[in-house]
Amino acid sequence: MHLKILVTAGDGIGPEVTNEAVSVLKEVANIGGHTLELDAKRIGGIAITTDGTPLPADTLAAALDSDAVLLGAVGGNEFNSLPPDKRPEAGLLQIRSALGGFANLRPAFAFKELAINSPLRPEIIDGADILFVRELLGGLYFGQPREWNKATNEAWNTMRYTKAEVVRVARIAFQLAQKRRKKLCSVDKANVLEVSQLWRAAVMEVAAEFPDVALEHQYVDAMAMHIMNRPKDFDVVFTENLFGDILSDEAGVITGSLGMLPSATIGGKVNLYEPIHGSAPDIAGKGLANPLGAILTGALILRHSAGLEAEAAAIETSVRKVLEQGFRTPDLARTNPQGFTVLSTTEMGAKVRETVKTMLVNA
Ligand code: NAD
């Protein structure tokens, strides 16, 4: 298998964590006899400094010419005074929209070793494993008309979906549920919103194509409670853009650390992969960043852009094993530093690399 990956490491801890993700991917590719064609380009603050724009044309061209883009994070305090369209984050929005992915996948899973980092009780989260599939290009964030009319002191946004927009992302959500525990929970507010009534009708139509997947519907307000009370009951959670933004952040508490969470945006021209955390300027360059979210993001590349499920699962299991053995980055060790071996970013990357190598060589 040959995979062409563009790495846009970005700012702050972005380069530190993507380096570790790439080194794990290289190890896995070597063992399996796969070739990785890697290219690196600038995005965000570093691109503003060097090229005068957060998304240089050659970065975008290289992204469109690759099989997958691995993004670190963008942003830095020195850019905070720039207007929104000139800031590092504008580069992120531009690349997301140019690549065209409409299905945002955000796993939220519990590591029992990290239960102490979660505000939820261990018996509630232990075993929780949810995959959020959030529609990313429609709904309230993009619907027209939208305006803040300062003369009349009114503002409005429009939550709008076409049936086709719901159907295309619903199919992806059902297909993913088929490969998991075959349960899909569609979240809406169909008791109040017409757009949710269309959403629910479209989801039910698509469900007929997937008789092996059990479908349930939940209202978004009830779902916000269920995620906290009984997260283990859910497998794939399928939502529109705004609801998914809120619920997937809420579910982040299941994992207990921002540094652990990967994401993928698929369905467009080229899939985009990024850990969900930002550039963490407060710890950048100090070897303190947790690279596990980026490494788990690498696993998503193998799963969704290369069809290498066994290798993706091996990376995920290796992360679990490293945690089981008591290794932690400082963000994960805050609650009990004496009980753990605290590692730097590169040391943690090396541990996962060694573990995945042992697993795959002995498989
Ligand atoms: P952040 O995610 O960068 O950091 C929040 C807190 O979590 C910080 O204390 C940070 O040290 C810690 N943290 C985050 N990732 C970590 C990791 N891997 N290991 C250990 N600790 C980690 O969010 P923020 O502080 O609100 O934003 C900082 C900058 O990042 C801003 O410029 C913001 O716009 C940008 N940002 C970018 C993205 C992205 O590129 N996708 C996402 C969110 C924020």
Short mmCIF file of C-alpha atoms and ligand atoms in Angstrom, two decimals:
data_model
loop_
_atom_site.label_atom_id
_atom_site.label_comp_id
_atom_site.label_asym_id
_atom_site.label_seq_id
_atom_site.Cartn_x
_atom_site.Cartn_y
_atom_site.Cartn_z
CA MET A 1 0.00 0.00 0.00
CA HIS A 2 1.22 3.46 -0.92
CA LEU A 3 -0.08 6.47 1.00
CA LYS A 4 0.74 10.09 0.29
CA ILE A 5 0.38 12.18 3.45
CA LEU A 6 0.82 15.93 3.71
CA VAL A 7 1.89 16.99 7.20
CA THR A 8 0.91 20.52 8.15
CA ALA A 9 2.30 20.66 11.66
CA GLY A 10 1.42 24.32 12.29
CA ASP A 11 2.26 26.17 15.48
CA GLY A 12 3.03 25.70 19.17
CA ILE A 13 2.97 22.02 20.10
CA GLY A 14 1.73 21.09 16.60
CA PRO A 15 5.22 20.17 15.27
CA GLU A 16 6.12 18.29 18.50
CA VAL A 17 3.05 16.05 18.48
CA THR A 18 2.90 15.48 14.71
CA ASN A 19 6.57 14.37 14.74
CA GLU A 20 5.63 11.59 17.13
CA ALA A 21 2.53 10.64 15.12
CA VAL A 22 4.59 10.45 11.94
CA SER A 23 7.30 8.35 13.55
CA VAL A 24 4.68 5.83 14.74
CA LEU A 25 3.13 5.76 11.25
CA LYS A 26 6.57 5.17 9.69
CA GLU A 27 7.23 2.27 12.06
CA VAL A 28 3.88 0.65 11.25
CA ALA A 29 4.35 1.17 7.51
CA ASN A 30 7.87 -0.32 7.58
CA ILE A 31 6.72 -3.46 9.38
CA GLY A 32 3.81 -3.98 6.99
CA GLY A 33 5.84 -3.26 3.84
CA HIS A 34 3.75 -0.19 3.04
CA THR A 35 5.23 2.99 1.61
CA LEU A 36 4.50 6.38 3.05
CA GLU A 37 5.19 9.39 0.86
CA LEU A 38 5.48 12.28 3.29
CA ASP A 39 5.58 15.96 2.52
CA ALA A 40 5.54 18.87 4.99
CA LYS A 41 4.07 22.35 4.42
CA ARG A 42 3.33 25.42 6.48
CA ILE A 43 -0.04 26.47 7.85
CA GLY A 44 -1.19 28.94 10.51
CA GLY A 45 1.07 31.38 12.34
CA ILE A 46 4.31 30.00 10.91
CA ALA A 47 2.90 30.54 7.40
CA ILE A 48 1.82 34.10 8.27
CA THR A 49 5.38 34.85 9.40
CA THR A 50 7.05 33.27 6.38
CA ASP A 51 4.55 33.63 3.55
CA GLY A 52 2.26 36.43 4.77
CA THR A 53 -0.85 34.22 4.69
CA PRO A 54 -2.15 31.44 7.00
CA LEU A 55 -2.74 29.06 4.06
CA PRO A 56 -0.09 29.48 1.33
CA ALA A 57 -1.08 28.38 -2.18
CA ASP A 58 1.58 25.65 -2.28
CA THR A 59 0.25 24.16 0.98
CA LEU A 60 -3.25 24.00 -0.44
CA ALA A 61 -2.03 22.53 -3.75
CA ALA A 62 -0.01 19.86 -1.92
CA ALA A 63 -3.00 19.07 0.30
CA LEU A 64 -5.27 18.58 -2.70
CA ASP A 65 -2.63 16.34 -4.27
CA SER A 66 -2.34 13.99 -1.26
CA ASP A 67 -4.33 11.01 0.06
CA ALA A 68 -4.58 12.46 3.56
CA VAL A 69 -3.60 15.61 5.44
CA LEU A 70 -2.30 15.39 9.02
CA LEU A 71 -2.66 18.72 10.76
CA GLY A 72 -1.05 19.60 14.10
CA ALA A 73 -2.58 22.77 15.48
CA VAL A 74 -2.52 26.46 14.65
CA GLY A 75 -2.50 29.65 16.69
CA GLY A 76 -0.25 31.74 18.86
CA ASN A 77 -0.63 34.68 21.21
CA GLU A 78 1.40 36.97 18.93
CA PHE A 79 -1.34 36.72 16.27
CA ASN A 80 -4.28 37.44 18.56
CA SER A 81 -4.52 41.11 17.56
CA LEU A 82 -4.90 40.34 13.83
CA PRO A 83 -8.38 40.56 12.26
CA PRO A 84 -10.16 37.16 12.17
CA ASP A 85 -9.58 36.56 8.45
CA LYS A 86 -5.81 37.12 8.82
CA ARG A 87 -5.27 34.96 11.91
CA PRO A 88 -3.76 31.45 11.95
CA GLU A 89 -7.20 29.91 12.57
CA ALA A 90 -8.36 31.31 9.20
CA GLY A 91 -5.90 28.92 7.54
CA LEU A 92 -7.57 26.02 9.29
CA LEU A 93 -11.05 27.05 8.18
CA GLN A 94 -9.80 27.58 4.62
CA ILE A 95 -8.16 24.18 4.33
CA ARG A 96 -11.18 22.43 5.87
CA SER A 97 -13.51 24.04 3.39
CA ALA A 98 -11.17 23.49 0.38
CA LEU A 99 -10.84 19.78 1.18
CA GLY A 100 -14.63 19.60 1.41
CA GLY A 101 -15.05 16.97 4.14
CA PHE A 102 -18.62 16.95 5.44
CA ALA A 103 -18.42 14.14 8.02
CA ASN A 104 -16.46 14.96 11.15
CA LEU A 105 -15.58 11.89 13.19
CA ARG A 106 -14.72 12.37 16.83
CA PRO A 107 -14.16 9.31 18.97
CA ALA A 108 -14.73 9.74 22.71
CA PHE A 109 -13.54 6.74 24.64
CA ALA A 110 -12.55 5.93 28.19
CA PHE A 111 -9.16 4.59 29.14
CA LYS A 112 -9.64 2.96 32.51
CA GLU A 113 -6.10 4.01 33.45
CA LEU A 114 -7.15 7.66 32.98
CA ALA A 115 -10.47 7.40 34.83
CA ILE A 116 -9.02 9.44 37.67
CA ASN A 117 -8.63 12.40 35.27
CA SER A 118 -12.34 12.43 34.44
CA PRO A 119 -14.87 14.29 36.59
CA LEU A 120 -17.27 11.35 36.00
CA ARG A 121 -17.28 8.30 38.27
CA PRO A 122 -15.19 5.37 36.95
CA GLU A 123 -18.17 2.98 36.90
CA ILE A 124 -20.03 5.38 34.59
CA ILE A 125 -17.25 5.82 32.04
CA ASP A 126 -15.40 2.51 32.19
CA GLY A 127 -15.92 0.84 28.80
CA ALA A 128 -17.51 3.90 27.16
CA ASP A 129 -16.65 4.11 23.47
CA ILE A 130 -18.62 6.58 21.39
CA LEU A 131 -17.96 7.70 17.83
CA PHE A 132 -19.52 11.07 17.07
CA VAL A 133 -20.35 11.66 13.41
CA ARG A 134 -21.06 15.36 13.06
CA GLU A 135 -22.29 17.00 9.85
CA LEU A 136 -19.72 19.70 9.22
CA LEU A 137 -20.69 21.84 6.25
CA GLY A 138 -24.35 22.70 6.84
CA GLY A 139 -26.79 23.73 9.54
CA LEU A 140 -26.68 26.85 11.66
CA TYR A 141 -22.99 27.60 11.05
CA PHE A 142 -23.42 28.02 7.30
CA GLY A 143 -27.14 28.67 6.67
CA GLN A 144 -28.21 31.89 4.94
CA PRO A 145 -29.49 34.44 5.69
CA ARG A 146 -27.29 35.41 8.61
CA GLU A 147 -26.74 38.90 9.91
CA TRP A 148 -26.19 41.14 12.88
CA ASN A 149 -28.15 44.26 12.02
CA LYS A 150 -26.72 46.89 14.34
CA ALA A 151 -29.20 49.53 13.18
CA THR A 152 -32.19 47.51 14.34
CA ASN A 153 -30.38 45.64 17.12
CA GLU A 154 -31.39 42.30 15.65
CA ALA A 155 -29.31 39.30 14.67
CA TRP A 156 -30.22 36.04 13.00
CA ASN A 157 -28.77 32.79 11.79
CA THR A 158 -30.48 30.09 9.81
CA MET A 159 -30.45 26.38 10.54
CA ARG A 160 -30.96 24.85 7.13
CA TYR A 161 -30.41 21.40 5.63
CA THR A 162 -31.39 19.79 2.37
CA LYS A 163 -32.39 16.14 2.44
CA ALA A 164 -29.38 15.32 0.23
CA GLU A 165 -26.99 16.88 2.76
CA VAL A 166 -28.42 14.72 5.54
CA VAL A 167 -28.52 11.54 3.46
CA ARG A 168 -24.86 11.67 2.37
CA VAL A 169 -23.52 12.00 5.91
CA ALA A 170 -26.11 9.58 7.35
CA ARG A 171 -24.83 6.86 4.99
CA ILE A 172 -21.29 7.37 6.33
CA ALA A 173 -22.58 7.19 9.93
CA PHE A 174 -24.49 3.95 9.25
CA GLN A 175 -21.51 2.40 7.44
CA LEU A 176 -19.29 3.20 10.43
CA ALA A 177 -21.88 1.73 12.82
CA GLN A 178 -21.86 -1.47 10.74
CA LYS A 179 -18.14 -1.82 11.43
CA ARG A 180 -18.61 -1.19 15.16
CA ARG A 181 -21.36 -2.34 17.54
CA LYS A 182 -24.15 -1.74 14.98
CA LYS A 183 -25.99 0.92 16.96
CA LEU A 184 -26.72 4.43 15.76
CA CYS A 185 -28.30 7.19 17.81
CA SER A 186 -29.48 10.15 15.73
CA VAL A 187 -29.72 13.39 17.70
CA ASP A 188 -32.19 16.13 16.79
CA LYS A 189 -34.80 18.48 18.21
CA ALA A 190 -37.70 17.19 16.12
CA ASN A 191 -40.26 18.12 18.77
CA VAL A 192 -39.59 21.81 18.03
CA LEU A 193 -37.58 22.33 14.83
CA GLU A 194 -38.77 21.65 11.27
CA VAL A 195 -35.16 21.19 10.17
CA SER A 196 -34.91 18.36 12.70
CA GLN A 197 -38.11 16.81 11.36
CA LEU A 198 -36.52 16.70 7.89
CA TRP A 199 -33.32 15.33 9.50
CA ARG A 200 -35.23 12.54 11.25
CA ALA A 201 -37.22 11.59 8.13
CA ALA A 202 -34.04 11.44 6.02
CA VAL A 203 -32.24 9.34 8.65
CA MET A 204 -35.16 6.89 8.77
CA GLU A 205 -35.09 6.56 4.99
CA VAL A 206 -31.34 5.80 5.00
CA ALA A 207 -31.85 3.35 7.90
CA ALA A 208 -33.83 1.10 5.55
CA GLU A 209 -30.56 0.46 3.64
CA PHE A 210 -28.90 -0.74 6.87
CA PRO A 211 -31.27 -3.24 8.50
CA ASP A 212 -28.44 -4.66 10.61
CA VAL A 213 -27.93 -1.34 12.43
CA ALA A 214 -30.26 -0.56 15.37
CA LEU A 215 -31.43 3.04 15.10
CA GLU A 216 -32.67 5.21 17.94
CA HIS A 217 -33.49 8.91 18.06
CA GLN A 218 -32.79 11.25 20.97
CA TYR A 219 -33.59 14.91 21.47
CA VAL A 220 -30.42 16.94 21.92
CA ASP A 221 -31.33 18.20 25.40
CA ALA A 222 -31.97 14.66 26.67
CA MET A 223 -28.81 13.46 24.93
CA ALA A 224 -26.69 16.00 26.83
CA MET A 225 -27.83 14.23 30.02
CA HIS A 226 -27.52 10.67 28.70
CA ILE A 227 -23.87 11.24 27.70
CA MET A 228 -23.07 12.11 31.30
CA ASN A 229 -25.30 9.45 32.92
CA ARG A 230 -24.92 6.42 30.66
CA PRO A 231 -22.26 6.94 27.96
CA LYS A 232 -21.71 3.18 27.65
CA ASP A 233 -25.14 2.78 26.00
CA PHE A 234 -24.05 4.62 22.85
CA ASP A 235 -22.01 3.51 19.86
CA VAL A 236 -22.26 5.89 16.87
CA VAL A 237 -23.91 9.22 17.70
CA PHE A 238 -25.03 11.08 14.59
CA THR A 239 -25.71 14.82 14.78
CA GLU A 240 -26.11 18.03 12.85
CA ASN A 241 -23.34 20.61 12.98
CA LEU A 242 -24.16 22.73 16.06
CA PHE A 243 -25.46 19.86 18.23
CA GLY A 244 -22.38 17.80 17.35
CA ASP A 245 -20.00 20.62 18.20
CA ILE A 246 -21.48 20.90 21.68
CA LEU A 247 -22.07 17.21 22.45
CA SER A 248 -18.66 16.02 21.25
CA ASP A 249 -16.90 18.57 23.47
CA GLU A 250 -19.09 17.48 26.37
CA ALA A 251 -18.15 13.84 25.71
CA GLY A 252 -14.47 14.82 25.86
CA VAL A 253 -14.73 14.55 29.64
CA ILE A 254 -15.10 10.78 29.25
CA THR A 255 -11.46 10.59 28.14
CA GLY A 256 -10.33 13.05 30.76
CA SER A 257 -7.68 14.95 28.78
CA LEU A 258 -7.73 17.17 25.73
CA GLY A 259 -4.36 15.75 24.69
CA MET A 260 -5.83 12.28 24.07
CA LEU A 261 -8.51 13.00 21.47
CA PRO A 262 -8.16 12.46 17.71
CA SER A 263 -10.48 13.54 14.88
CA ALA A 264 -11.00 12.96 11.18
CA THR A 265 -12.99 14.85 8.59
CA ILE A 266 -13.99 12.65 5.68
CA GLY A 267 -16.25 12.56 2.66
CA GLY A 268 -14.61 15.36 0.66
CA LYS A 269 -11.78 15.44 -1.88
CA VAL A 270 -9.08 14.61 0.68
CA ASN A 271 -9.55 13.50 4.28
CA LEU A 272 -8.22 15.81 6.99
CA TYR A 273 -6.93 14.42 10.29
CA GLU A 274 -6.17 16.46 13.41
CA PRO A 275 -5.98 16.01 17.16
CA ILE A 276 -8.72 18.13 18.70
CA HIS A 277 -6.46 20.17 20.96
CA GLY A 278 -5.02 23.55 20.01
CA SER A 279 -1.43 24.79 19.79
CA ALA A 280 -1.06 25.06 23.61
CA PRO A 281 1.39 28.00 23.55
CA ASP A 282 1.76 27.72 27.35
CA ILE A 283 3.70 24.45 27.01
CA ALA A 284 5.13 24.68 23.49
CA GLY A 285 8.79 23.79 22.99
CA LYS A 286 9.20 22.32 26.47
CA GLY A 287 8.71 18.63 25.72
CA LEU A 288 5.56 18.63 27.87
CA ALA A 289 2.96 18.05 25.15
CA ASN A 290 0.99 14.83 25.15
CA PRO A 291 1.42 13.30 21.67
CA LEU A 292 -1.18 10.54 22.16
CA GLY A 293 -4.05 12.48 20.54
CA ALA A 294 -1.87 13.02 17.46
CA ILE A 295 -0.71 9.39 17.47
CA LEU A 296 -4.34 8.22 17.69
CA THR A 297 -5.10 10.60 14.83
CA GLY A 298 -2.46 8.69 12.83
CA ALA A 299 -4.44 5.51 13.56
CA LEU A 300 -7.51 7.17 12.03
CA ILE A 301 -5.50 7.87 8.84
CA LEU A 302 -4.71 4.18 8.53
CA ARG A 303 -8.35 3.22 9.19
CA HIS A 304 -10.14 5.75 7.00
CA SER A 305 -7.65 6.58 4.24
CA ALA A 306 -5.76 3.30 3.89
CA GLY A 307 -8.18 0.58 5.00
CA LEU A 308 -5.50 -0.76 7.38
CA GLU A 309 -7.83 -1.65 10.25
CA ALA A 310 -5.48 -4.09 11.99
CA GLU A 311 -2.64 -1.57 12.00
CA ALA A 312 -4.96 1.21 13.23
CA ALA A 313 -6.18 -1.02 16.06
CA ALA A 314 -2.57 -1.96 16.91
CA ILE A 315 -1.72 1.71 17.45
CA GLU A 316 -4.80 2.16 19.65
CA THR A 317 -3.95 -0.94 21.69
CA SER A 318 -0.35 0.23 22.05
CA VAL A 319 -1.50 3.53 23.52
CA ARG A 320 -3.63 1.59 25.99
CA LYS A 321 -0.71 -0.69 26.90
CA VAL A 322 1.67 2.21 27.48
CA LEU A 323 -0.87 3.75 29.86
CA GLU A 324 -1.39 0.39 31.58
CA GLN A 325 2.34 0.26 32.22
CA GLY A 326 2.08 3.54 34.11
CA PHE A 327 3.67 5.88 31.58
CA ARG A 328 2.21 9.38 31.49
CA THR A 329 2.90 12.80 30.02
CA PRO A 330 2.69 15.58 32.64
CA ASP A 331 -0.93 16.52 31.74
CA LEU A 332 -2.00 12.93 32.56
CA ALA A 333 0.04 12.65 35.74
CA ARG A 334 -1.30 15.68 37.56
CA THR A 335 -3.57 13.70 39.85
CA ASN A 336 -0.96 11.17 41.05
CA PRO A 337 2.56 12.03 39.86
CA GLN A 338 4.31 9.62 42.27
CA GLY A 339 2.44 6.58 40.95
CA PHE A 340 3.56 7.08 37.35
CA THR A 341 6.62 7.32 35.16
CA VAL A 342 6.36 10.79 33.67
CA LEU A 343 7.68 11.03 30.10
CA SER A 344 8.46 13.86 27.72
CA THR A 345 6.71 14.18 24.36
CA THR A 346 9.45 12.31 22.48
CA GLU A 347 9.81 9.65 25.18
CA MET A 348 6.08 8.94 25.05
CA GLY A 349 6.23 8.73 21.24
CA ALA A 350 9.12 6.28 21.50
CA LYS A 351 7.21 4.10 24.01
CA VAL A 352 4.23 3.79 21.67
CA ARG A 353 6.56 3.09 18.73
CA GLU A 354 8.36 0.27 20.60
CA THR A 355 5.05 -1.20 21.78
CA VAL A 356 3.40 -1.18 18.37
CA LYS A 357 6.54 -2.67 16.83
CA THR A 358 6.54 -5.55 19.32
CA MET A 359 2.83 -6.14 18.73
CA LEU A 360 3.00 -6.16 14.93
CA VAL A 361 6.24 -8.14 14.64
CA ASN A 362 4.82 -10.83 16.96
CA ALA A 363 1.34 -10.81 15.40
P1 NAD B 1 -5.43 24.44 23.65
O1 NAD B 1 -6.11 23.18 23.26
O2 NAD B 1 -4.26 24.81 22.86
O3 NAD B 1 -4.97 24.34 25.20
C1 NAD B 1 -5.88 24.26 26.29
C2 NAD B 1 -5.12 23.71 27.52
O4 NAD B 1 -4.87 22.31 27.31
C3 NAD B 1 -3.76 24.36 27.73
O5 NAD B 1 -3.50 24.45 29.11
C4 NAD B 1 -2.78 23.39 27.09
O6 NAD B 1 -1.50 23.40 27.67
C5 NAD B 1 -3.48 22.05 27.33
N1 NAD B 1 -3.21 21.12 26.21
C6 NAD B 1 -3.74 21.14 24.97
N2 NAD B 1 -3.24 20.15 24.24
C7 NAD B 1 -2.37 19.49 25.03
C8 NAD B 1 -1.53 18.37 24.83
N3 NAD B 1 -1.48 17.71 23.65
N4 NAD B 1 -0.74 17.97 25.85
C9 NAD B 1 -0.78 18.59 27.04
N5 NAD B 1 -1.56 19.65 27.29
C10 NAD B 1 -2.35 20.10 26.30
O7 NAD B 1 -6.53 25.58 23.62
P2 NAD B 1 -6.36 27.16 23.88
O8 NAD B 1 -5.36 27.40 24.95
O9 NAD B 1 -7.75 27.64 24.03
O10 NAD B 1 -5.84 27.75 22.50
C11 NAD B 1 -4.45 27.98 22.21
C12 NAD B 1 -4.32 28.34 20.75
O11 NAD B 1 -4.70 27.21 19.96
C13 NAD B 1 -5.23 29.50 20.32
O12 NAD B 1 -4.51 30.29 19.41
C14 NAD B 1 -6.40 28.81 19.65
O13 NAD B 1 -7.02 29.60 18.68
C15 NAD B 1 -5.70 27.63 19.02
N6 NAD B 1 -6.57 26.46 18.74
C16 NAD B 1 -6.30 25.77 17.62
C17 NAD B 1 -7.01 24.62 17.34
C18 NAD B 1 -6.64 23.84 16.11
O14 NAD B 1 -5.62 24.13 15.51
N7 NAD B 1 -7.40 22.85 15.73
C19 NAD B 1 -7.99 24.15 18.22
C20 NAD B 1 -8.23 24.87 19.40
C21 NAD B 1 -7.49 26.03 19.66
#
